[in-house]
Amino acid sequence: MSDLEERTFIAIKPDGVQRGLIGEVIKRFEQKGFKLVGMKMLQVRICNQLSPASQELLHNHYADLSTKGFFPSLIAYMSSGPVVAMVWEGKGVVKTGRVMLGATNPADSAPGTIRGDYCIHVGKNVIHGSDSVESAEQEISLWFQPSELVSYKSCAFNWLYE
Ligand code: IDP
Ligand code: MG
C-alpha cells in the first residue's frame, strides 16, 4: 500500500454530535486535503444486545484502558448518544490527524486544534483519533466492514501531492 493511502479512524463522540460539531470536524479534515473513505452514524447501546453496535465494540476499542478508574465512565460516555465514525485517508493522516485533534486533555490542547477550540474537560473531549498506523488498522477493522470503505481518486489529488 502506498503511503498516500495511509488511513486513520476518526470518531466524533456523543458530545461532539450533540454540540453540532460534525460539520466542523469534517470541514477541517476536508480542507486539509485528506480524503473521506468511510462514514456512518451509530449508537452503542448498553442494554440492547440486538443493537448493531454492542458495548463489546467499545470494550475492544478501548481495551488498553480497561484497568483505568475512568473506564466505566468512558464506556458510559461513548454509549450516551450517537457517534459519527469515519475513515480518512492521505499521507501522514494518522500523525497529522492527532495534531489536528490536540492533546487528550483539552486543558493542554493548543488553540487551533479541535479539542483546543471546542471543549474543556478530558471526559468530554468531542473526538477520537487513532494514535498509530497499527492501531488505526485495528480500529478501522473493528468499526467498519471492508465493503463499507471506498477507494477513489480525488480530483484534487494532483493539486495536493507532488
Ligand atoms: P486519546 O483519546 O487522546 O487517544 P486516551 O489516553 O487513549 O486518549 O484515552 C481515551 C479517552 O479516554 C480520552 O479521549 C478521554 O475521552 C478518556 N480519558 C482519558 N483520560 C481520562 C481521564 O483521566 N479522565 C476521564 N476520561 C479520560
Ligand atoms: Mg487513545
PDB file of N, CA and C and ligand atoms in Angstrom, residues 13 62 64-65 70 73-74 77-78 98 101-105 115 121-125 127-129 131, ligand 1:
ATOM      1  N   LYS A  13     -17.410  11.967  18.998  1.00  0.00           N
ATOM      2  CA  LYS A  13     -18.017  11.347  20.178  1.00  0.00           C
ATOM      3  C   LYS A  13     -19.411  11.954  20.430  1.00  0.00           C
ATOM      4  N   TYR A  62     -11.390   0.338  23.396  1.00  0.00           N
ATOM      5  CA  TYR A  62     -10.621   0.938  24.494  1.00  0.00           C
ATOM      6  C   TYR A  62      -9.986  -0.128  25.396  1.00  0.00           C
ATOM      7  N   ASP A  64      -7.047  -1.144  25.866  1.00  0.00           N
ATOM      8  CA  ASP A  64      -5.810  -0.757  26.566  1.00  0.00           C
ATOM      9  C   ASP A  64      -6.083   0.109  27.797  1.00  0.00           C
ATOM     10  N   LEU A  65      -7.318   0.594  27.944  1.00  0.00           N
ATOM     11  CA  LEU A  65      -7.650   1.454  29.085  1.00  0.00           C
ATOM     12  C   LEU A  65      -8.532   0.742  30.112  1.00  0.00           C
ATOM     13  N   PHE A  70     -11.318   5.440  35.195  1.00  0.00           N
ATOM     14  CA  PHE A  70     -12.346   6.142  34.431  1.00  0.00           C
ATOM     15  C   PHE A  70     -12.978   5.273  33.343  1.00  0.00           C
ATOM     16  N   SER A  73     -16.849   5.050  33.214  1.00  0.00           N
ATOM     17  CA  SER A  73     -17.474   6.308  32.796  1.00  0.00           C
ATOM     18  C   SER A  73     -17.162   6.610  31.323  1.00  0.00           C
ATOM     19  N   LEU A  74     -16.015   6.150  30.854  1.00  0.00           N
ATOM     20  CA  LEU A  74     -15.670   6.312  29.432  1.00  0.00           C
ATOM     21  C   LEU A  74     -16.643   5.511  28.559  1.00  0.00           C
ATOM     22  N   TYR A  77     -20.011   7.229  28.674  1.00  0.00           N
ATOM     23  CA  TYR A  77     -19.928   8.448  27.838  1.00  0.00           C
ATOM     24  C   TYR A  77     -20.066   8.104  26.357  1.00  0.00           C
ATOM     25  N   MET A  78     -19.309   7.117  25.919  1.00  0.00           N
ATOM     26  CA  MET A  78     -19.313   6.769  24.498  1.00  0.00           C
ATOM     27  C   MET A  78     -20.621   6.104  24.063  1.00  0.00           C
ATOM     28  N   ARG A  98      -3.841  13.344  14.629  1.00  0.00           N
ATOM     29  CA  ARG A  98      -3.674  13.549  16.085  1.00  0.00           C
ATOM     30  C   ARG A  98      -3.316  15.006  16.400  1.00  0.00           C
ATOM     31  N   LEU A 101      -6.414  17.023  16.208  1.00  0.00           N
ATOM     32  CA  LEU A 101      -7.289  16.817  17.376  1.00  0.00           C
ATOM     33  C   LEU A 101      -6.816  17.618  18.579  1.00  0.00           C
ATOM     34  N   GLY A 102      -5.513  17.641  18.809  1.00  0.00           N
ATOM     35  CA  GLY A 102      -4.969  18.260  20.011  1.00  0.00           C
ATOM     36  C   GLY A 102      -4.771  17.237  21.115  1.00  0.00           C
ATOM     37  N   ALA A 103      -4.175  17.687  22.210  1.00  0.00           N
ATOM     38  CA  ALA A 103      -3.864  16.797  23.331  1.00  0.00           C
ATOM     39  C   ALA A 103      -5.149  16.204  23.919  1.00  0.00           C
ATOM     40  N   THR A 104      -5.007  15.007  24.527  1.00  0.00           N
ATOM     41  CA  THR A 104      -6.153  14.294  25.107  1.00  0.00           C
ATOM     42  C   THR A 104      -6.934  15.182  26.068  1.00  0.00           C
ATOM     43  N   ASN A 105      -6.203  15.876  26.943  1.00  0.00           N
ATOM     44  CA  ASN A 105      -6.855  16.769  27.905  1.00  0.00           C
ATOM     45  C   ASN A 105      -6.983  18.161  27.270  1.00  0.00           C
ATOM     46  N   ARG A 115      -9.824  19.903  19.851  1.00  0.00           N
ATOM     47  CA  ARG A 115     -10.075  19.879  21.302  1.00  0.00           C
ATOM     48  C   ARG A 115      -9.736  21.232  21.935  1.00  0.00           C
ATOM     49  N   HIS A 121     -13.187  19.627  29.168  1.00  0.00           N
ATOM     50  CA  HIS A 121     -12.865  18.545  30.102  1.00  0.00           C
ATOM     51  C   HIS A 121     -12.440  17.263  29.366  1.00  0.00           C
ATOM     52  N   VAL A 122     -11.478  16.537  29.960  1.00  0.00           N
ATOM     53  CA  VAL A 122     -10.959  15.320  29.309  1.00  0.00           C
ATOM     54  C   VAL A 122     -12.051  14.258  29.113  1.00  0.00           C
ATOM     55  N   GLY A 123     -13.034  14.267  30.001  1.00  0.00           N
ATOM     56  CA  GLY A 123     -14.127  13.283  29.885  1.00  0.00           C
ATOM     57  C   GLY A 123     -15.195  13.679  28.884  1.00  0.00           C
ATOM     58  N   LYS A 124     -15.022  14.837  28.255  1.00  0.00           N
ATOM     59  CA  LYS A 124     -15.940  15.300  27.195  1.00  0.00           C
ATOM     60  C   LYS A 124     -15.087  15.988  26.134  1.00  0.00           C
ATOM     61  N   ASN A 125     -14.245  15.187  25.482  1.00  0.00           N
ATOM     62  CA  ASN A 125     -13.260  15.798  24.576  1.00  0.00           C
ATOM     63  C   ASN A 125     -13.570  15.604  23.087  1.00  0.00           C
ATOM     64  N   ILE A 127     -13.825  14.104  20.376  1.00  0.00           N
ATOM     65  CA  ILE A 127     -13.358  13.389  19.174  1.00  0.00           C
ATOM     66  C   ILE A 127     -12.314  12.339  19.524  1.00  0.00           C
ATOM     67  N   HIS A 128     -12.302  11.272  18.738  1.00  0.00           N
ATOM     68  CA  HIS A 128     -11.273  10.229  18.845  1.00  0.00           C
ATOM     69  C   HIS A 128     -10.458  10.197  17.562  1.00  0.00           C
ATOM     70  N   GLY A 129      -9.179   9.900  17.682  1.00  0.00           N
ATOM     71  CA  GLY A 129      -8.331   9.660  16.514  1.00  0.00           C
ATOM     72  C   GLY A 129      -7.295   8.599  16.835  1.00  0.00           C
ATOM     73  N   ASP A 131      -3.926   6.515  17.282  1.00  0.00           N
ATOM     74  CA  ASP A 131      -2.629   7.065  17.700  1.00  0.00           C
ATOM     75  C   ASP A 131      -1.432   6.450  16.984  1.00  0.00           C
TER      76      ASP A 131
HETATM   77  P1  IDP B   1      -6.826   9.828  23.235  1.00  0.00           P
HETATM   78  O1  IDP B   1      -8.324   9.845  23.011  1.00  0.00           O
HETATM   79  O2  IDP B   1      -6.231  11.190  23.072  1.00  0.00           O
HETATM   80  O3  IDP B   1      -6.128   8.783  22.410  1.00  0.00           O
HETATM   81  P2  IDP B   1      -6.510   8.043  25.528  1.00  0.00           P
HETATM   82  O4  IDP B   1      -5.466   8.132  26.589  1.00  0.00           O
HETATM   83  O5  IDP B   1      -6.425   6.933  24.535  1.00  0.00           O
HETATM   84  O6  IDP B   1      -6.581   9.461  24.783  1.00  0.00           O
HETATM   85  O7  IDP B   1      -7.898   7.984  26.285  1.00  0.00           O
HETATM   86  C1  IDP B   1      -9.087   7.668  25.575  1.00  0.00           C
HETATM   87  C2  IDP B   1     -10.195   8.571  26.040  1.00  0.00           C
HETATM   88  O8  IDP B   1     -10.475   8.294  27.418  1.00  0.00           O
HETATM   89  C3  IDP B   1      -9.893  10.061  26.021  1.00  0.00           C
HETATM   90  O9  IDP B   1     -10.063  10.659  24.735  1.00  0.00           O
HETATM   91  C4  IDP B   1     -10.889  10.587  27.021  1.00  0.00           C
HETATM   92  O10 IDP B   1     -12.203  10.660  26.447  1.00  0.00           O
HETATM   93  C5  IDP B   1     -10.881   9.474  28.061  1.00  0.00           C
HETATM   94  N1  IDP B   1      -9.944   9.764  29.144  1.00  0.00           N
HETATM   95  C6  IDP B   1      -8.595   9.677  29.126  1.00  0.00           C
HETATM   96  N2  IDP B   1      -8.053  10.020  30.301  1.00  0.00           N
HETATM   97  C7  IDP B   1      -9.107  10.335  31.102  1.00  0.00           C
HETATM   98  C8  IDP B   1      -9.206  10.782  32.469  1.00  0.00           C
HETATM   99  O11 IDP B   1      -8.220  10.958  33.176  1.00  0.00           O
HETATM  100  N3  IDP B   1     -10.472  11.005  32.932  1.00  0.00           N
HETATM  101  C9  IDP B   1     -11.594  10.815  32.170  1.00  0.00           C
HETATM  102  N4  IDP B   1     -11.531  10.401  30.901  1.00  0.00           N
HETATM  103  C10 IDP B   1     -10.310  10.169  30.359  1.00  0.00           C
END
